[in-house]
Short mmCIF file of C-alpha atoms in Angstrom, two decimals:
data_model
loop_
_atom_site.label_atom_id
_atom_site.label_comp_id
_atom_site.label_asym_id
_atom_site.label_seq_id
_atom_site.Cartn_x
_atom_site.Cartn_y
_atom_site.Cartn_z
CA UNK A 1 15.88 4.66 -19.87
CA UNK A 2 14.33 8.11 -19.37
CA UNK A 3 11.34 9.10 -21.50
CA UNK A 4 10.99 12.46 -23.20
CA UNK A 5 7.27 12.42 -22.41
CA UNK A 6 7.54 12.49 -18.59
CA UNK A 7 11.15 13.29 -17.78
CA UNK A 8 11.26 16.41 -15.59
CA UNK A 9 7.54 17.08 -15.96
CA UNK A 10 4.17 16.95 -14.20
CA UNK A 11 1.02 15.46 -15.65
CA UNK A 12 -1.65 18.17 -15.26
CA UNK A 13 -4.75 18.81 -17.32
CA UNK A 14 -3.89 16.01 -19.74
CA UNK A 15 -0.51 17.56 -20.58
CA UNK A 16 3.10 16.89 -19.64
CA UNK A 17 4.46 20.20 -18.44
CA UNK A 18 7.35 21.51 -16.33
CA UNK A 19 6.65 22.45 -12.74
CA UNK A 20 6.01 26.15 -12.22
CA UNK A 21 9.20 26.22 -10.13
CA UNK A 22 11.16 24.60 -13.00
CA UNK A 23 12.91 22.57 -10.29
CA UNK A 24 13.61 18.86 -10.62
CA UNK A 25 15.03 16.06 -8.49
CA UNK A 26 16.97 13.08 -9.81
CA UNK A 27 15.65 9.54 -9.41
CA UNK A 28 18.19 6.76 -9.03
CA UNK A 29 18.50 3.02 -9.60
CA UNK A 30 18.72 1.64 -6.07
CA UNK A 31 21.29 -1.10 -6.69
CA UNK A 32 23.77 0.96 -8.75
CA UNK A 33 22.83 4.58 -7.98
CA UNK A 34 22.72 5.34 -11.71
CA UNK A 35 20.34 8.17 -12.59
CA UNK A 36 17.03 7.04 -14.09
CA UNK A 37 15.56 10.43 -14.86
CA UNK A 38 14.34 13.67 -13.33
CA UNK A 39 11.09 14.26 -11.47
CA UNK A 40 9.52 17.70 -11.43
CA UNK A 41 8.91 19.31 -8.05
CA UNK A 42 5.29 20.44 -8.00
CA UNK A 43 4.27 23.63 -6.19
CA UNK A 44 1.10 25.16 -4.75
CA UNK A 45 0.57 26.88 -8.11
CA UNK A 46 0.69 23.53 -9.93
CA UNK A 47 -1.73 22.05 -7.41
CA UNK A 48 -4.17 24.92 -7.91
CA UNK A 49 -4.11 24.33 -11.67
CA UNK A 50 -4.63 20.60 -11.18
CA UNK A 51 -7.59 21.15 -8.86
CA UNK A 52 -9.18 23.53 -11.35
CA UNK A 53 -8.85 20.98 -14.16
CA UNK A 54 -10.05 18.17 -11.90
CA UNK A 55 -13.24 19.93 -10.83
CA UNK A 56 -14.50 20.28 -14.37
CA UNK A 57 -13.31 16.88 -15.50
CA UNK A 58 -14.79 15.03 -12.52
CA UNK A 59 -18.35 16.21 -13.13
CA UNK A 60 -18.27 15.03 -16.74
CA UNK A 61 -16.56 11.76 -15.82
CA UNK A 62 -19.08 10.96 -13.08
CA UNK A 63 -21.89 11.55 -15.60
CA UNK A 64 -20.36 9.17 -18.15
CA UNK A 65 -22.10 5.83 -18.69
CA UNK A 66 -20.76 3.02 -16.54
CA UNK A 67 -19.60 1.03 -19.57
CA UNK A 68 -17.52 3.99 -20.76
CA UNK A 69 -15.66 4.10 -17.44
CA UNK A 70 -15.27 0.31 -17.36
CA UNK A 71 -13.89 0.27 -20.90
CA UNK A 72 -11.15 2.75 -19.99
CA UNK A 73 -10.06 0.65 -17.02
CA UNK A 74 -10.01 -2.51 -19.12
CA UNK A 75 -7.88 -0.75 -21.72
CA UNK A 76 -5.46 0.30 -18.96
CA UNK A 77 -5.22 -3.36 -17.92
CA UNK A 78 -4.54 -4.47 -21.50
CA UNK A 79 -1.82 -1.87 -21.93
CA UNK A 80 -0.19 -2.81 -18.64
CA UNK A 81 -0.18 -6.47 -19.67
CA UNK A 82 1.40 -5.56 -23.01
CA UNK A 83 4.07 -3.52 -21.24
CA UNK A 84 4.84 -6.09 -18.55
CA UNK A 85 8.51 -6.42 -19.47
CA UNK A 86 9.05 -2.66 -19.53
CA UNK A 87 7.28 -2.17 -16.21
CA UNK A 88 9.18 -5.04 -14.59
CA UNK A 89 12.49 -3.45 -15.61
CA UNK A 90 11.48 -0.13 -14.12
CA UNK A 91 10.26 -1.70 -10.85
CA UNK A 92 13.50 -3.69 -10.41
CA UNK A 93 15.65 -0.64 -10.99
CA UNK A 94 13.61 1.98 -9.18
CA UNK A 95 12.63 -0.05 -6.09
CA UNK A 96 15.54 -2.49 -5.80
CA UNK A 97 13.24 -5.50 -5.89
CA UNK A 98 13.96 -8.87 -7.43
CA UNK A 99 12.27 -9.57 -10.77
CA UNK A 100 9.82 -12.02 -9.19
CA UNK A 101 8.50 -9.29 -6.92
CA UNK A 102 8.18 -6.96 -9.91
CA UNK A 103 6.10 -9.47 -11.85
CA UNK A 104 3.96 -10.17 -8.78
CA UNK A 105 3.31 -6.44 -8.43
CA UNK A 106 2.25 -6.17 -12.07
CA UNK A 107 0.04 -9.26 -11.83
CA UNK A 108 -1.64 -7.92 -8.68
CA UNK A 109 -2.09 -4.53 -10.37
CA UNK A 110 -3.92 -6.20 -13.25
CA UNK A 111 -6.32 -7.75 -10.73
CA UNK A 112 -6.90 -4.32 -9.14
CA UNK A 113 -7.85 -2.90 -12.54
CA UNK A 114 -10.18 -5.80 -13.31
CA UNK A 115 -11.93 -5.48 -9.95
CA UNK A 116 -12.22 -1.72 -10.42
CA UNK A 117 -13.78 -2.16 -13.85
CA UNK A 118 -16.40 -4.44 -12.26
CA UNK A 119 -17.24 -1.70 -9.73
CA UNK A 120 -18.50 0.51 -12.55
CA UNK A 121 -21.65 -1.63 -12.91
CA UNK A 122 -22.07 -2.51 -9.22
CA UNK A 123 -25.44 -1.55 -7.65
CA UNK A 124 -25.15 1.91 -6.14
CA UNK A 125 -28.56 2.54 -4.64
CA UNK A 126 -31.16 0.88 -2.44
CA UNK A 127 -34.79 1.58 -1.72
CA UNK A 128 -35.66 1.79 1.97
CA UNK A 129 -39.10 1.56 3.57
CA UNK A 130 -40.67 4.74 4.92
CA UNK A 131 -43.31 5.30 7.59
CA UNK A 132 -44.76 8.01 5.39
CA UNK A 133 -47.43 6.71 3.02
CA UNK A 134 -46.61 7.33 -0.63
CA UNK A 135 -42.95 8.16 -0.04
CA UNK A 136 -40.16 6.71 -2.13
CA UNK A 137 -36.97 6.60 -0.03
CA UNK A 138 -33.78 6.08 -2.05
CA UNK A 139 -30.21 5.91 -0.71
CA UNK A 140 -27.66 6.27 -3.49
CA UNK A 141 -23.88 6.33 -3.55
CA UNK A 142 -22.25 9.30 -5.22
CA UNK A 143 -18.57 10.03 -5.89
CA UNK A 144 -16.64 11.90 -3.20
CA UNK A 145 -15.41 14.22 -5.95
CA UNK A 146 -11.68 14.92 -5.84
CA UNK A 147 -9.45 12.39 -4.08
CA UNK A 148 -5.89 13.23 -3.10
CA UNK A 149 -3.86 10.01 -3.10
CA UNK A 150 -0.40 9.87 -1.50
CA UNK A 151 1.45 6.61 -2.08
CA UNK A 152 4.56 4.83 -0.71
CA UNK A 153 7.72 3.59 -2.41
CA UNK A 154 7.70 -0.14 -1.61
CA UNK A 155 4.97 -1.30 -4.05
CA UNK A 156 4.59 1.96 -5.97
CA UNK A 157 2.56 0.70 -8.93
CA UNK A 158 0.28 -1.64 -6.99
CA UNK A 159 -0.42 0.66 -4.05
CA UNK A 160 -1.15 3.55 -6.39
CA UNK A 161 -3.55 1.50 -8.51
CA UNK A 162 -5.23 0.00 -5.43
CA UNK A 163 -6.58 3.49 -4.71
CA UNK A 164 -6.53 5.19 -8.12
CA UNK A 165 -8.41 2.48 -10.04
CA UNK A 166 -11.49 2.19 -7.78
CA UNK A 167 -11.61 5.94 -7.18
CA UNK A 168 -11.71 6.57 -10.93
CA UNK A 169 -14.12 3.69 -11.54
CA UNK A 170 -16.61 5.23 -9.13
CA UNK A 171 -16.59 8.62 -10.83
CA UNK A 172 -13.97 10.53 -8.88
CA UNK A 173 -11.05 12.58 -10.14
CA UNK A 174 -7.63 11.82 -8.63
CA UNK A 175 -4.66 13.98 -7.71
CA UNK A 176 -1.80 11.52 -7.26
CA UNK A 177 1.32 12.37 -5.29
CA UNK A 178 3.79 9.46 -5.66
CA UNK A 179 6.66 8.87 -3.24
CA UNK A 180 9.70 10.91 -4.20
CA UNK A 181 11.83 7.73 -4.13
CA UNK A 182 9.68 6.04 -6.82
CA UNK A 183 7.94 8.67 -8.97
CA UNK A 184 8.39 6.72 -12.22
CA UNK A 185 6.62 3.45 -11.43
CA UNK A 186 4.41 5.11 -8.82
CA UNK A 187 3.23 8.01 -10.98
CA UNK A 188 4.65 8.72 -14.40
CA UNK A 189 4.22 5.32 -16.03
CA UNK A 190 0.77 5.01 -14.50
CA UNK A 191 -0.25 8.36 -15.98
CA UNK A 192 0.98 7.20 -19.38
CA UNK A 193 -1.18 4.08 -19.11
CA UNK A 194 -4.35 6.04 -18.37
CA UNK A 195 -3.57 8.68 -20.98
CA UNK A 196 -2.96 6.05 -23.66
CA UNK A 197 -6.16 4.24 -22.62
CA UNK A 198 -8.23 7.37 -23.29
CA UNK A 199 -9.02 8.64 -19.81
CA UNK A 200 -10.33 12.20 -20.19
CA UNK A 201 -7.87 14.96 -19.34
CA UNK A 202 -8.03 16.09 -15.72
CA UNK A 203 -9.51 12.90 -14.25
CA UNK A 204 -6.03 11.70 -13.21
CA UNK A 205 -3.17 14.10 -12.58
CA UNK A 206 0.28 13.36 -11.19
CA UNK A 207 2.07 15.83 -8.93
CA UNK A 208 5.49 14.48 -7.92
CA UNK A 209 7.63 16.29 -5.41
CA UNK A 210 8.56 16.40 -1.76
CA UNK A 211 6.00 15.16 0.76
CA UNK A 212 6.51 18.00 3.21
CA UNK A 213 5.76 20.49 0.44
CA UNK A 214 3.33 19.31 -2.25
CA UNK A 215 2.03 16.46 -0.08
CA UNK A 216 1.18 18.85 2.73
CA UNK A 217 -0.39 21.33 0.28
CA UNK A 218 -2.57 18.54 -1.15
CA UNK A 219 -3.79 17.54 2.31
CA UNK A 220 -4.63 21.15 3.19
CA UNK A 221 -6.28 22.20 -0.09
CA UNK A 222 -9.90 23.20 0.67
CA UNK A 223 -11.27 21.81 -2.60
CA UNK A 224 -9.90 18.27 -2.12
CA UNK A 225 -12.53 16.60 0.10
CA UNK A 226 -10.80 13.23 0.57
CA UNK A 227 -7.23 12.15 1.33
CA UNK A 228 -6.08 8.56 0.87
CA UNK A 229 -2.64 7.89 2.34
CA UNK A 230 -0.56 4.73 2.48
CA UNK A 231 2.68 4.94 4.43
CA UNK A 232 4.33 5.36 7.81
CA UNK A 233 2.53 5.89 11.09
CA UNK A 234 4.30 9.15 11.87
CA UNK A 235 3.29 10.76 8.58
CA UNK A 236 -0.16 9.19 8.75
CA UNK A 237 -0.79 10.69 12.16
CA UNK A 238 0.15 14.16 10.92
CA UNK A 239 -2.07 13.79 7.85
CA UNK A 240 -4.93 12.51 9.99
CA UNK A 241 -4.61 15.45 12.36
CA UNK A 242 -4.55 18.06 9.58
CA UNK A 243 -7.18 16.50 7.32
CA UNK A 244 -9.42 15.64 10.26
CA UNK A 245 -9.25 19.21 11.47
CA UNK A 246 -10.44 20.29 8.04
CA UNK A 247 -13.32 17.77 8.24
CA UNK A 248 -12.14 15.80 5.22
CA UNK A 249 -12.84 12.17 4.52
CA UNK A 250 -9.66 10.23 5.40
CA UNK A 251 -8.36 6.78 4.58
CA UNK A 252 -5.05 5.90 6.25
CA UNK A 253 -3.32 2.59 5.54
CA UNK A 254 -0.38 2.55 7.93
CA UNK A 255 2.24 0.20 9.34
CA UNK A 256 2.22 -3.04 11.24
CA UNK A 257 4.29 -5.07 13.68
CA UNK A 258 2.94 -8.40 12.60
CA UNK A 259 3.29 -11.70 14.43
CA UNK A 260 4.15 -15.06 12.88
CA UNK A 261 3.07 -17.56 15.54
CA UNK A 262 4.37 -21.15 15.57
CA UNK A 263 2.42 -23.50 17.83
CA UNK A 264 3.88 -26.66 19.31
CA UNK A 265 2.25 -29.02 16.79
CA UNK A 266 3.49 -27.19 13.67
CA UNK A 267 5.61 -28.70 10.90
CA UNK A 268 8.72 -26.62 11.70
CA UNK A 269 10.39 -27.09 8.31
CA UNK A 270 7.33 -25.83 6.44
CA UNK A 271 6.74 -23.10 9.01
CA UNK A 272 10.34 -21.89 8.70
CA UNK A 273 9.97 -21.54 4.93
CA UNK A 274 6.81 -19.46 5.26
CA UNK A 275 8.27 -17.52 8.19
CA UNK A 276 11.42 -16.64 6.24
CA UNK A 277 9.34 -15.42 3.30
CA UNK A 278 7.09 -13.42 5.63
CA UNK A 279 10.06 -11.57 7.14
CA UNK A 280 12.45 -11.20 4.22
CA UNK A 281 10.39 -10.65 1.04
CA UNK A 282 11.46 -7.36 -0.57
CA UNK A 283 14.08 -6.87 2.16
CA UNK A 284 11.34 -6.75 4.82
CA UNK A 285 10.19 -3.38 3.51
CA UNK A 286 6.42 -3.88 3.60
CA UNK A 287 3.71 -3.16 6.14
CA UNK A 288 2.65 -6.83 6.05
CA UNK A 289 6.11 -8.22 6.84
CA UNK A 290 6.38 -10.57 9.84
CA UNK A 291 8.19 -8.51 12.48
CA UNK A 292 7.83 -10.96 15.36
CA UNK A 293 8.28 -14.75 15.34
CA UNK A 294 6.46 -15.99 18.42
CA UNK A 295 7.39 -19.65 18.86
CA UNK A 296 6.33 -22.16 21.49
CA UNK A 297 9.26 -23.59 23.42
CA UNK A 298 8.59 -27.21 22.42
CA UNK A 299 9.52 -26.42 18.79
CA UNK A 300 11.68 -23.31 19.26
CA UNK A 301 15.05 -25.00 18.78
CA UNK A 302 14.28 -26.89 15.55
CA UNK A 303 12.27 -23.97 14.14
CA UNK A 304 15.09 -21.51 14.77
CA UNK A 305 17.68 -23.87 13.29
CA UNK A 306 15.58 -24.32 10.15
CA UNK A 307 14.99 -20.56 9.89
CA UNK A 308 18.72 -19.86 10.23
CA UNK A 309 19.57 -22.43 7.56
CA UNK A 310 17.09 -20.91 5.12
CA UNK A 311 18.32 -17.39 5.88
CA UNK A 312 21.95 -18.37 5.28
CA UNK A 313 21.09 -19.69 1.82
CA UNK A 314 19.53 -16.43 0.56
CA UNK A 315 21.64 -14.63 -2.06
CA UNK A 316 21.85 -10.84 -1.69
CA UNK A 317 22.88 -8.56 -4.56
CA UNK A 318 21.89 -6.50 -7.58
CA UNK A 319 18.53 -7.98 -8.66
CA UNK A 320 19.06 -6.94 -12.27
CA UNK A 321 22.31 -8.92 -12.48
CA UNK A 322 21.04 -12.43 -11.75
CA UNK A 323 17.80 -14.34 -11.31
CA UNK A 324 19.43 -16.18 -8.40
CA UNK A 325 19.43 -13.06 -6.21
CA UNK A 326 16.83 -13.40 -3.44
CA UNK A 327 17.15 -9.96 -1.84
CA UNK A 328 18.13 -6.64 -3.39
CA UNK A 329 19.25 -3.37 -1.80
CA UNK A 330 17.44 -1.42 0.87
CA UNK A 331 15.63 1.60 -0.54
CA UNK A 332 18.15 4.05 0.98
CA UNK A 333 20.65 4.60 3.78
CA UNK A 334 17.98 5.92 6.14
CA UNK A 335 16.01 2.65 6.07
CA UNK A 336 19.20 0.58 6.29
CA UNK A 337 20.56 2.49 9.26
CA UNK A 338 17.28 2.43 11.15
CA UNK A 339 16.93 -1.36 10.85
CA UNK A 340 20.55 -2.00 11.85
CA UNK A 341 20.24 0.41 14.77
CA UNK A 342 17.27 -1.54 16.14
CA UNK A 343 19.29 -4.75 15.80
CA UNK A 344 22.32 -3.24 17.57
CA UNK A 345 20.25 -1.80 20.42
CA UNK A 346 18.56 -5.15 20.97
CA UNK A 347 21.89 -6.98 21.00
CA UNK A 348 23.09 -4.62 23.73
CA UNK A 349 19.96 -5.60 25.69
CA UNK A 350 20.73 -9.33 25.37
CA UNK A 351 19.58 -10.54 21.94
CA UNK A 352 21.90 -12.75 19.87
CA UNK A 353 22.51 -12.54 16.13
CA UNK A 354 22.08 -16.13 15.01
CA UNK A 355 22.56 -15.25 11.35
CA UNK A 356 23.22 -12.12 9.29
CA UNK A 357 23.55 -8.70 10.85
CA UNK A 358 26.07 -7.46 8.27
CA UNK A 359 25.79 -5.18 5.26
CA UNK A 360 27.66 -3.89 2.22
CA UNK A 361 26.40 -0.54 1.04
CA UNK A 362 22.63 -0.84 0.77
CA UNK A 363 22.78 -4.64 0.71
CA UNK A 364 21.84 -6.02 4.14
CA UNK A 365 22.16 -9.71 4.95
CA UNK A 366 18.84 -11.17 6.19
CA UNK A 367 19.12 -11.46 9.94
CA UNK A 368 17.76 -13.84 12.58
CA UNK A 369 17.80 -12.70 16.21
CA UNK A 370 17.33 -15.07 19.13
CA UNK A 371 16.98 -14.38 22.83
CA UNK A 372 14.56 -11.57 22.01
CA UNK A 373 12.23 -10.29 24.73
CA UNK A 374 9.06 -8.20 24.35
CA UNK A 375 10.79 -5.10 25.76
CA UNK A 376 13.51 -4.90 23.09
CA UNK A 377 13.20 -2.29 20.31
CA UNK A 378 13.52 -4.98 17.62
CA UNK A 379 10.28 -6.43 19.02
CA UNK A 380 8.30 -3.28 19.85
CA UNK A 381 9.06 -1.27 16.69
CA UNK A 382 8.16 -1.83 13.06
CA UNK A 383 11.60 -2.64 11.62
CA UNK A 384 10.98 -2.35 7.86
CA UNK A 385 14.11 -4.37 7.19
CA UNK A 386 15.12 -8.03 6.64
CA UNK A 387 15.10 -9.05 10.30
CA UNK A 388 13.35 -12.01 11.97
CA UNK A 389 13.30 -11.65 15.78
CA UNK A 390 12.42 -14.93 17.54
CA UNK A 391 10.58 -14.83 20.87
CA UNK A 392 10.03 -18.08 22.78
CA UNK A 393 6.86 -18.67 24.83
CA UNK A 394 5.66 -21.57 26.96
CA UNK A 395 1.93 -21.62 26.24
CA UNK A 396 -0.56 -20.87 23.51
CA UNK A 397 -2.23 -18.34 25.82
CA UNK A 398 1.08 -16.48 26.13
CA UNK A 399 1.50 -16.53 22.34
CA UNK A 400 -1.95 -15.01 21.90
CA UNK A 401 -1.31 -12.34 24.54
CA UNK A 402 1.92 -11.30 22.83
CA UNK A 403 0.27 -11.30 19.40
CA UNK A 404 -2.36 -8.88 20.65
CA UNK A 405 0.01 -6.91 22.87
CA UNK A 406 0.85 -4.21 20.34
CA UNK A 407 -0.65 -0.90 19.24
CA UNK A 408 -0.71 -2.23 15.67
CA UNK A 409 -3.36 -4.49 14.18
CA UNK A 410 -2.68 -5.13 10.51
CA UNK A 411 -2.00 -8.80 9.76
CA UNK A 412 -0.89 -11.88 11.69
CA UNK A 413 -0.34 -15.57 10.97
CA UNK A 414 -0.42 -18.78 13.01
CA UNK A 415 1.12 -22.13 12.05
CA UNK A 416 -0.25 -25.37 13.48
CA UNK A 417 -0.84 -28.99 12.59
CA UNK A 418 -4.50 -28.62 13.58
CA UNK A 419 -6.45 -26.29 11.30
CA UNK A 420 -9.34 -25.94 13.76
CA UNK A 421 -6.90 -25.00 16.52
CA UNK A 422 -5.48 -22.39 14.18
CA UNK A 423 -8.93 -21.05 13.39
CA UNK A 424 -9.78 -20.80 17.09
CA UNK A 425 -6.53 -18.88 17.64
CA UNK A 426 -7.20 -16.58 14.67
CA UNK A 427 -10.67 -15.70 15.95
CA UNK A 428 -9.09 -14.23 19.10
CA UNK A 429 -6.52 -12.09 17.28
CA UNK A 430 -7.16 -8.34 17.14
CA UNK A 431 -6.17 -7.32 13.62
CA UNK A 432 -7.68 -6.61 10.24
CA UNK A 433 -6.30 -9.83 8.73
CA UNK A 434 -5.24 -13.23 10.12
CA UNK A 435 -3.88 -16.23 8.20
CA UNK A 436 -3.78 -19.85 9.34
CA UNK A 437 -0.87 -21.90 7.98
CA UNK A 438 0.15 -19.16 5.57
CA UNK A 439 2.29 -16.04 5.37
CA UNK A 440 1.54 -12.64 6.89
CA UNK A 441 2.24 -10.94 3.56
CA UNK A 442 -0.92 -11.72 1.61
CA UNK A 443 -3.31 -9.53 -0.35
CA UNK A 444 -5.94 -10.04 -3.05
CA UNK A 445 -7.72 -7.38 -5.05
CA UNK A 446 -11.24 -8.43 -4.02
CA UNK A 447 -10.74 -8.87 -0.26
CA UNK A 448 -11.03 -6.08 2.35
CA UNK A 449 -7.45 -5.02 3.13
CA UNK A 450 -6.73 -2.91 6.18
CA UNK A 451 -5.95 -2.85 9.86
CA UNK A 452 -7.05 -1.73 13.29
CA UNK A 453 -5.45 0.45 15.94
CA UNK A 454 -2.27 2.17 14.79
CA UNK A 455 -2.39 0.26 11.50
CA UNK A 456 -5.12 2.29 9.90
CA UNK A 457 -7.98 4.73 9.95
CA UNK A 458 -10.93 4.67 7.61
CA UNK A 459 -12.45 1.66 5.96
CA UNK A 460 -10.90 -1.06 3.82
CA UNK A 461 -9.49 -1.32 0.32
CA UNK A 462 -10.50 -4.06 -2.08
CA UNK A 463 -13.52 -5.15 -4.08
CA UNK A 464 -16.88 -4.06 -2.72
CA UNK A 465 -15.18 -2.35 0.25
CA UNK A 466 -14.08 0.36 -2.18
CA UNK A 467 -17.71 1.44 -2.53
CA UNK A 468 -17.60 2.64 1.07
CA UNK A 469 -14.15 4.13 0.64
CA UNK A 470 -14.66 6.28 -2.45
CA UNK A 471 -18.35 7.23 -2.37
CA UNK A 472 -20.72 9.09 -0.07
CA UNK A 473 -24.32 8.13 0.66
CA UNK A 474 -27.09 10.51 -0.38
CA UNK A 475 -30.71 10.09 0.69
CA UNK A 476 -33.35 11.16 -1.81
CA UNK A 477 -36.94 11.20 -0.59
CA UNK A 478 -39.75 11.49 -3.12
CA UNK A 479 -43.24 12.19 -1.73
CA UNK A 480 -45.76 11.15 -4.37
CA UNK A 481 -48.53 13.14 -2.73
CA UNK A 482 -47.39 16.31 -0.94
CA UNK A 483 -47.91 16.31 2.82
CA UNK A 484 -49.85 19.10 4.51
CA UNK A 485 -47.58 20.64 7.19
CA UNK A 486 -48.94 22.89 9.94
CA UNK A 487 -47.38 26.17 8.72
#
């Protein structure tokens, strides 16, 4: 399935070219380990060339009429829609997701492009009053300039476009470093879309390679004033430390240890369906996965039984082989081993595997753990695997305390038969997002997505929030009649 246009190349200055090192790294299909193609390994020299191209291209792009920029983004959306089948195949193979997840990712990406196109004509200035007579005081939003975007492997197309599309719409140039596990759907195919849609050369450039090399160089480059990173907390903290020390604008979208709370008046059958989806979608490998099921004792037994029954019925296997497969492979052995290690350590401390806990290669059975306490590693850590730890509490106050008792603050959910009770609970939760009678794993292109605490640093992504993320404010004061100063 490899393409002669991108295979083994970078996308720099509007051209597909080998890396200056001439080194490549194979990309593999996650379910079968068949090779999909070669990614070039970008170097400091390639980055310098990309920055040089980007500086010139960005100024011209920012000066382009808003309808010109909007038209390019709409053409990208049309091309993506036309290539849905091709993109879905690549996402299934490169990420190990089921086909339904692939189509959801494409559909959500189309929404990101549509929202970004609308940003092109959004108001970008306001007139403020002044105490000085005859003064016109204007605050306008201007592009940051060059934005370095480093993306993860779990939703490579969507999470790249969620940053790339609004950044480009608002007049910035982008240097995109996709995850080395998913450079095709997270970088190469995206570059083809923008190139085919007529985006001027240099406005978007793709620099695949190893994070500790080209990713670190991108963060440190003095002529890249903003870094947008989506990924793990450990890497995010290092990026924040380096980029912050260089006084760059930073947007960090990091992990979560999200709670799925079941109150004592909930419909346990419905709650178990939503809870299972919240924990197991895409093998639990998302930042908005439910990592903690906090259940009131009055409904704990029937809820757990329903959750176990649903978990047992999930088919695990190669997602390209059958539409009946519910979960595909883990992304790699590292993620598999880490999740299973947290399960094993928690079992030693007293937890019980009620369902699952086994694996075959990269295919891990979805797992339900009971007898979990708030001190166990399966509860305190972000698992990033298909595991649903169940913690039983006696009161709603205890459920709220446990929900908030984490350094993370991304997304949480509460299930109840009383919507107003759920709303009152949600209003006391410390996180960027809370859902009543719905899953933890929700996102829409126009809503502000992001977290608090260890789950993020910077603003929010989505809709109008992107104006704050990818522009700077500039004050222009115009004195109609010059003022006489004392010197």
